[in-house]
GROMACS .gro file of C-alpha atoms in nm:
model
  331
    1MET     CA    1  -1.855  -0.421   3.302
    2PRO     CA    2  -1.644  -0.344   3.612
    3HIS     CA    3  -1.831  -0.238   3.923
    4LYS     CA    4  -1.585   0.043   3.984
    5LEU     CA    5  -1.676   0.340   3.768
    6GLU     CA    6  -1.399   0.531   3.591
    7THR     CA    7  -1.326   0.879   3.726
    8SER     CA    8  -1.441   1.038   3.399
    9THR     CA    9  -1.774   0.856   3.430
   10VAL     CA   10  -1.827   0.971   3.787
   11THR     CA   11  -1.735   1.328   3.691
   12ARG     CA   12  -1.970   1.327   3.393
   13ARG     CA   13  -2.264   1.189   3.588
   14ALA     CA   14  -2.201   1.431   3.875
   15THR     CA   15  -2.280   1.704   3.622
   16THR     CA   16  -2.541   1.553   3.391
   17ILE     CA   17  -2.769   1.389   3.648
   18PRO     CA   18  -2.813   1.696   3.871
   19GLY     CA   19  -2.851   1.899   3.550
   20LEU     CA   20  -3.132   1.668   3.440
   21PHE     CA   21  -3.311   1.698   3.774
   22ALA     CA   22  -3.273   2.076   3.765
   23ALA     CA   23  -3.415   2.089   3.411
   24ALA     CA   24  -3.719   1.878   3.506
   25ILE     CA   25  -3.791   2.085   3.815
   26GLY     CA   26  -3.724   2.414   3.639
   27LEU     CA   27  -3.952   2.335   3.344
   28THR     CA   28  -4.224   2.244   3.593
   29VAL     CA   29  -4.187   2.539   3.828
   30PHE     CA   30  -4.161   2.794   3.548
   31ALA     CA   31  -4.431   2.641   3.324
   32PRO     CA   32  -4.674   2.926   3.410
   33ILE     CA   33  -4.412   3.161   3.262
   34TRP     CA   34  -4.262   2.982   2.963
   35PHE     CA   35  -4.589   2.840   2.835
   36PRO     CA   36  -4.778   3.169   2.774
   37LEU     CA   37  -4.463   3.356   2.669
   38THR     CA   38  -4.374   3.104   2.399
   39VAL     CA   39  -4.734   3.095   2.275
   40VAL     CA   40  -4.729   3.474   2.234
   41ALA     CA   41  -4.383   3.467   2.073
   42ASP     CA   42  -4.494   3.202   1.823
   43VAL     CA   43  -4.816   3.383   1.733
   44VAL     CA   44  -4.635   3.716   1.687
   45ARG     CA   45  -4.399   3.540   1.442
   46GLY     CA   46  -4.693   3.392   1.254
   47ARG     CA   47  -4.629   3.041   1.383
   48PHE     CA   48  -4.988   2.962   1.466
   49ARG     CA   49  -4.922   2.594   1.543
   50CYS     CA   50  -4.696   2.713   1.829
   51PRO     CA   51  -4.389   2.501   1.749
   52THR     CA   52  -4.172   2.656   2.022
   53THR     CA   53  -4.433   2.583   2.287
   54ARG     CA   54  -4.480   2.227   2.166
   55LEU     CA   55  -4.106   2.162   2.150
   56LEU     CA   56  -4.066   2.288   2.508
   57ALA     CA   57  -4.361   2.071   2.610
   58PHE     CA   58  -4.176   1.772   2.468
   59GLY     CA   59  -3.865   1.884   2.656
   60PHE     CA   60  -4.073   1.883   2.974
   61CYS     CA   61  -4.188   1.524   2.904
   62TRP     CA   62  -3.836   1.416   2.809
   63ALA     CA   63  -3.689   1.558   3.129
   64TRP     CA   64  -3.936   1.373   3.353
   65LEU     CA   65  -3.914   1.046   3.157
   66GLU     CA   66  -3.535   1.067   3.181
   67THR     CA   67  -3.559   1.144   3.551
   68ALA     CA   68  -3.787   0.846   3.605
   69GLY     CA   69  -3.546   0.624   3.414
   70VAL     CA   70  -3.249   0.734   3.621
   71LEU     CA   71  -3.442   0.691   3.947
   72VAL     CA   72  -3.558   0.340   3.851
   73ALA     CA   73  -3.203   0.248   3.749
   74THR     CA   74  -3.080   0.379   4.085
   75ALA     CA   75  -3.342   0.170   4.265
   76MET     CA   76  -3.223  -0.138   4.073
   77TRP     CA   77  -2.867  -0.067   4.183
   78LEU     CA   78  -2.972  -0.024   4.546
   79THR     CA   79  -3.166  -0.353   4.541
   80GLY     CA   80  -2.887  -0.555   4.381
   81GLN     CA   81  -3.045  -0.566   4.033
   82ARG     CA   82  -2.768  -0.377   3.857
   83ASN     CA   83  -2.681  -0.677   3.640
   84ASN     CA   84  -3.040  -0.781   3.569
   85ARG     CA   85  -3.043  -0.740   3.190
   86ARG     CA   86  -3.406  -0.838   3.151
   87ALA     CA   87  -3.519  -0.566   3.392
   88HIS     CA   88  -3.306  -0.305   3.218
   89TYR     CA   89  -3.441  -0.406   2.877
   90GLU     CA   90  -3.792  -0.366   3.017
   91LEU     CA   91  -3.694  -0.019   3.135
   92GLN     CA   92  -3.557   0.062   2.790
   93ARG     CA   93  -3.879  -0.062   2.632
   94TRP     CA   94  -4.087   0.155   2.868
   95TRP     CA   95  -3.864   0.457   2.803
   96SER     CA   96  -3.875   0.435   2.421
   97LYS     CA   97  -4.250   0.368   2.410
   98ASN     CA   98  -4.337   0.659   2.637
   99LEU     CA   99  -4.088   0.897   2.479
  100LEU     CA  100  -4.236   0.828   2.137
  101GLY     CA  101  -4.581   0.874   2.292
  102ALA     CA  102  -4.468   1.214   2.420
  103LEU     CA  103  -4.352   1.307   2.070
  104ARG     CA  104  -4.695   1.213   1.940
  105GLN     CA  105  -4.885   1.410   2.202
  106THR     CA  106  -4.673   1.725   2.191
  107CYS     CA  107  -4.538   1.739   1.837
  108GLY     CA  108  -4.787   1.530   1.641
  109ILE     CA  109  -4.521   1.283   1.527
  110THR     CA  110  -4.659   0.935   1.458
  111VAL     CA  111  -4.491   0.630   1.305
  112ASP     CA  112  -4.613   0.383   1.043
  113VAL     CA  113  -4.401   0.069   1.012
  114ALA     CA  114  -4.384  -0.160   0.710
  115GLY     CA  115  -4.190  -0.484   0.691
  116MET     CA  116  -4.225  -0.593   1.053
  117ASP     CA  117  -4.165  -0.951   0.939
  118ALA     CA  118  -3.798  -0.849   0.913
  119PHE     CA  119  -3.798  -0.839   1.294
  120ASP     CA  120  -3.978  -1.167   1.359
  121ARG     CA  121  -3.663  -1.314   1.515
  122GLY     CA  122  -3.330  -1.194   1.646
  123ASN     CA  123  -2.973  -1.294   1.566
  124ALA     CA  124  -2.976  -1.004   1.323
  125LEU     CA  125  -2.797  -0.678   1.250
  126LEU     CA  126  -2.997  -0.364   1.170
  127PHE     CA  127  -2.840  -0.109   0.936
  128VAL     CA  128  -3.060   0.201   0.928
  129ARG     CA  129  -3.037   0.548   0.773
  130HIS     CA  130  -2.976   0.849   0.995
  131ALA     CA  131  -3.160   1.179   0.935
  132SER     CA  132  -3.254   1.315   1.279
  133LEU     CA  133  -3.191   1.280   1.650
  134ALA     CA  134  -3.531   1.111   1.674
  135ASP     CA  135  -3.468   0.827   1.431
  136SER     CA  136  -3.258   0.637   1.686
  137LEU     CA  137  -3.561   0.655   1.916
  138VAL     CA  138  -3.783   0.514   1.640
  139SER     CA  139  -3.536   0.230   1.581
  140ALA     CA  140  -3.541   0.150   1.953
  141PHE     CA  141  -3.921   0.162   1.957
  142VAL     CA  142  -3.950  -0.076   1.660
  143ALA     CA  143  -3.694  -0.319   1.799
  144THR     CA  144  -3.812  -0.322   2.160
  145THR     CA  145  -4.182  -0.235   2.177
  146LEU     CA  146  -4.306  -0.369   1.843
  147ALA     CA  147  -4.069  -0.663   1.791
  148GLY     CA  148  -3.987  -0.751   2.152
  149LEU     CA  149  -3.616  -0.779   2.070
  150GLN     CA  150  -3.314  -0.682   2.279
  151PRO     CA  151  -3.111  -0.422   2.087
  152ARG     CA  152  -2.738  -0.369   2.109
  153PHE     CA  153  -2.665  -0.020   1.979
  154VAL     CA  154  -2.349   0.134   1.840
  155LEU     CA  155  -2.386   0.499   1.943
  156LYS     CA  156  -2.158   0.800   1.934
  157ARG     CA  157  -1.985   0.869   2.264
  158GLU     CA  158  -2.131   1.220   2.279
  159LEU     CA  159  -2.467   1.064   2.370
  160LEU     CA  160  -2.326   0.978   2.712
  161LEU     CA  161  -2.435   1.331   2.804
  162ASP     CA  162  -2.788   1.186   2.814
  163PRO     CA  163  -2.803   1.052   3.174
  164CYS     CA  164  -3.051   0.771   3.109
  165LEU     CA  165  -2.857   0.648   2.806
  166ASP     CA  166  -2.538   0.673   3.007
  167VAL     CA  167  -2.656   0.476   3.310
  168VAL     CA  168  -2.885   0.217   3.151
  169GLY     CA  169  -2.685   0.201   2.830
  170HIS     CA  170  -2.382   0.073   3.020
  171ARG     CA  171  -2.578  -0.201   3.198
  172ILE     CA  172  -2.699  -0.370   2.880
  173PRO     CA  173  -2.478  -0.446   2.578
  174ASN     CA  174  -2.411  -0.127   2.381
  175TYR     CA  175  -2.097   0.039   2.252
  176PHE     CA  176  -2.037   0.414   2.265
  177LEU     CA  177  -1.805   0.486   1.975
  178ASP     CA  178  -1.524   0.740   1.984
  179ARG     CA  179  -1.558   0.885   1.634
  180GLY     CA  180  -1.241   1.089   1.676
  181ALA     CA  181  -1.016   0.801   1.783
  182ALA     CA  182  -0.669   0.819   1.628
  183ASP     CA  183  -0.661   0.440   1.600
  184SER     CA  184  -0.987   0.287   1.478
  185ALA     CA  185  -0.876  -0.075   1.529
  186PRO     CA  186  -0.978  -0.097   1.899
  187GLU     CA  187  -1.313   0.068   1.819
  188LEU     CA  188  -1.386  -0.181   1.540
  189ALA     CA  189  -1.278  -0.473   1.760
  190SER     CA  190  -1.520  -0.356   2.029
  191ILE     CA  191  -1.804  -0.333   1.776
  192ALA     CA  192  -1.733  -0.687   1.657
  193ALA     CA  193  -1.724  -0.812   2.018
  194LEU     CA  194  -2.057  -0.639   2.091
  195VAL     CA  195  -2.242  -0.876   1.855
  196GLY     CA  196  -2.024  -1.182   1.899
  197ASP     CA  197  -2.282  -1.371   2.107
  198LEU     CA  198  -2.616  -1.263   1.960
  199GLY     CA  199  -2.904  -1.480   2.074
  200PRO     CA  200  -3.244  -1.550   1.918
  201ARG     CA  201  -3.391  -1.231   2.073
  202ASP     CA  202  -3.090  -1.002   2.018
  203ILE     CA  203  -3.032  -0.748   1.740
  204GLY     CA  204  -2.728  -0.529   1.680
  205ILE     CA  205  -2.804  -0.179   1.551
  206ILE     CA  206  -2.574   0.066   1.374
  207PHE     CA  207  -2.618   0.379   1.163
  208PRO     CA  208  -2.362   0.326   0.885
  209GLU     CA  209  -2.371   0.688   0.767
  210GLY     CA  210  -2.220   0.791   1.101
  211THR     CA  211  -2.402   1.123   1.121
  212ARG     CA  212  -2.730   1.288   1.025
  213ALA     CA  213  -2.764   1.339   0.652
  214ASN     CA  214  -2.795   1.669   0.469
  215PRO     CA  215  -2.678   1.790   0.125
  216ALA     CA  216  -2.364   1.963   0.255
  217LYS     CA  217  -2.249   1.653   0.443
  218ARG     CA  218  -2.325   1.435   0.138
  219SER     CA  219  -2.113   1.652  -0.089
  220SER     CA  220  -1.829   1.666   0.163
  221ALA     CA  221  -1.834   1.289   0.216
  222LEU     CA  222  -1.826   1.219  -0.157
  223ASP     CA  223  -1.533   1.460  -0.201
  224LYS     CA  224  -1.337   1.279   0.070
  225ILE     CA  225  -1.413   0.941  -0.084
  226ALA     CA  226  -1.304   1.069  -0.426
  227GLY     CA  227  -0.963   1.150  -0.281
  228ARG     CA  228  -0.916   0.790  -0.166
  229ASP     CA  229  -1.125   0.582  -0.403
  230PRO     CA  230  -1.247   0.761  -0.718
  231ALA     CA  231  -1.432   0.452  -0.842
  232ARG     CA  232  -1.634   0.431  -0.521
  233ALA     CA  233  -1.712   0.802  -0.535
  234ILE     CA  234  -1.852   0.755  -0.886
  235ARG     CA  235  -2.051   0.452  -0.772
  236LEU     CA  236  -2.209   0.650  -0.488
  237GLY     CA  237  -2.244   0.976  -0.678
  238GLY     CA  238  -2.611   0.906  -0.747
  239LEU     CA  239  -2.711   0.929  -0.381
  240ARG     CA  240  -2.977   1.196  -0.335
  241HIS     CA  241  -3.097   1.152   0.023
  242LEU     CA  242  -2.862   0.924   0.215
  243LEU     CA  243  -2.497   0.978   0.298
  244PRO     CA  244  -2.233   0.736   0.169
  245PRO     CA  245  -2.211   0.456   0.425
  246ARG     CA  246  -1.897   0.416   0.631
  247PRO     CA  247  -1.827   0.044   0.591
  248GLY     CA  248  -1.590  -0.005   0.885
  249GLY     CA  249  -1.838  -0.044   1.170
  250ALA     CA  250  -2.094  -0.235   0.964
  251LYS     CA  251  -1.827  -0.477   0.842
  252ALA     CA  252  -1.701  -0.527   1.197
  253MET     CA  253  -2.054  -0.629   1.288
  254VAL     CA  254  -2.100  -0.883   1.009
  255VAL     CA  255  -1.757  -1.032   1.081
  256GLY     CA  256  -1.828  -1.042   1.454
  257ALA     CA  257  -2.165  -1.214   1.396
  258PRO     CA  258  -2.103  -1.442   1.096
  259ASP     CA  259  -2.438  -1.623   1.128
  260ALA     CA  260  -2.652  -1.312   1.168
  261ASP     CA  261  -2.895  -1.188   0.904
  262VAL     CA  262  -2.889  -0.820   0.807
  263VAL     CA  263  -3.198  -0.597   0.826
  264LEU     CA  264  -3.182  -0.285   0.610
  265ALA     CA  265  -3.416  -0.001   0.704
  266TRP     CA  266  -3.507   0.343   0.577
  267HIS     CA  267  -3.752   0.604   0.693
  268VAL     CA  268  -3.900   0.926   0.560
  269GLY     CA  269  -4.050   1.216   0.749
  270PHE     CA  270  -3.744   1.336   0.942
  271GLU     CA  271  -3.594   1.524   0.648
  272GLY     CA  272  -3.487   1.875   0.750
  273LEU     CA  273  -3.512   1.796   1.122
  274ASP     CA  274  -3.136   1.793   1.173
  275THR     CA  275  -3.128   2.155   1.299
  276PHE     CA  276  -3.327   2.353   1.557
  277ALA     CA  277  -3.464   2.584   1.288
  278GLY     CA  278  -3.565   2.286   1.078
  279ILE     CA  279  -3.750   2.129   1.371
  280LEU     CA  280  -3.944   2.449   1.439
  281ALA     CA  281  -4.035   2.483   1.070
  282ALA     CA  282  -4.160   2.123   1.061
  283LEU     CA  283  -4.365   2.160   1.378
  284ASN     CA  284  -4.532   2.469   1.235
  285ARG     CA  285  -4.711   2.252   0.980
  286ARG     CA  286  -4.912   1.935   1.010
  287MET     CA  287  -4.661   1.653   0.990
  288SER     CA  288  -4.727   1.338   0.793
  289PRO     CA  289  -4.656   1.012   0.977
  290ILE     CA  290  -4.297   0.895   0.987
  291ARG     CA  291  -4.277   0.600   0.750
  292PHE     CA  292  -4.033   0.326   0.855
  293SER     CA  293  -3.966   0.033   0.623
  294ALA     CA  294  -3.737  -0.268   0.662
  295ARG     CA  295  -3.632  -0.580   0.474
  296ARG     CA  296  -3.421  -0.875   0.582
  297VAL     CA  297  -3.125  -1.026   0.400
  298ALA     CA  298  -3.022  -1.382   0.488
  299ALA     CA  299  -2.678  -1.426   0.640
  300ALA     CA  300  -2.572  -1.644   0.347
  301ASP     CA  301  -2.634  -1.353   0.108
  302VAL     CA  302  -2.417  -1.105   0.298
  303PRO     CA  303  -2.047  -1.108   0.199
  304ARG     CA  304  -1.811  -1.092   0.494
  305ASP     CA  305  -1.485  -1.038   0.305
  306GLU     CA  306  -1.343  -0.770   0.076
  307ARG     CA  307  -1.670  -0.771  -0.123
  308PHE     CA  308  -1.866  -0.627   0.169
  309GLU     CA  309  -1.803  -0.260   0.089
  310ALA     CA  310  -1.940  -0.291  -0.265
  311TRP     CA  311  -2.238  -0.490  -0.132
  312LEU     CA  312  -2.317  -0.226   0.130
  313ASP     CA  313  -2.289   0.050  -0.132
  314GLU     CA  314  -2.534  -0.137  -0.353
  315GLN     CA  315  -2.779  -0.177  -0.067
  316TRP     CA  316  -2.744   0.190   0.024
  317LEU     CA  317  -2.815   0.300  -0.331
  318GLN     CA  318  -3.128   0.086  -0.324
  319LEU     CA  319  -3.237   0.239   0.007
  320ASP     CA  320  -3.176   0.584  -0.139
  321ALA     CA  321  -3.397   0.501  -0.438
  322GLU     CA  322  -3.672   0.373  -0.207
  323VAL     CA  323  -3.651   0.691   0.001
  324ALA     CA  324  -3.676   0.901  -0.316
  325ALA     CA  325  -3.986   0.709  -0.426
  326ALA     CA  326  -4.146   0.740  -0.083
  327LEU     CA  327  -4.082   1.114  -0.072
  328THR     CA  328  -4.236   1.152  -0.418
  329GLU     CA  329  -4.549   0.975  -0.294
  330ARG     CA  330  -4.576   1.222  -0.004
  331THR     CA  331  -4.573   1.532  -0.224
   0.00000   0.00000   0.00000
């Protein structure tokens, strides 16, 4: 990455980083005000588990963890460690572990992981469902803290508004995707290049659905597919929980890393947490642990030609069935 930052990057960071510092300081200074007020507001509304208070408490932790991350990254830059990947991966590991710990302490969200053997080595690509803002954090936690791997994420460009993701995310291999690009070819080429040199401790990560799932988005996606490929729409019509996968980015990954295995992962517990109201409703009840499950497919069993789309659809239907079974067990 060039040492000279683009003007748009400088402009963005000149807004987001001071905004982050202001949020951390403001949440601290005004804690004696917002804490009791939100407790009273929750109780008056019959929310006796105080979800608003707990969510703001997590926001407080997030702001200071983000601030610490940005300050450490700045210190690395000042001491000539800007290109030290190992140090930045350690920072990412610290950030994801402590952020998930903050979720546990403030919101009662814990994670149970099954299938950790799928992460026993790198040179792999992780395709994972997307249901909440927090599931990318869980994926990072599993890959970095539990597996000790070095993830390379494909993330939407809008996440550059997160200062820590912006600064650290540009110093280690990641790609921030422009989902509204008029020409997708350069985006797909960049995704393929991202995983072109995966090592034994590296793992590429993408969310093939492209956005957080809900019934309205599922119906809309299937309608759009039906207009282009009726047979595929029929094939995916049985999806109940996941969105139809967008094969472009995932295929770019498998083509870019022809020797890499594929890890397919699903999780349950984030359903309904794709809106602010849904988060508050979930926090107002005792949450069951987030269940994260993964399985590994050998590189030789992953088609990397025109058969890939049908293969991915088949895998996604299987993940959807596993999610349905897991949700049934939780009821």
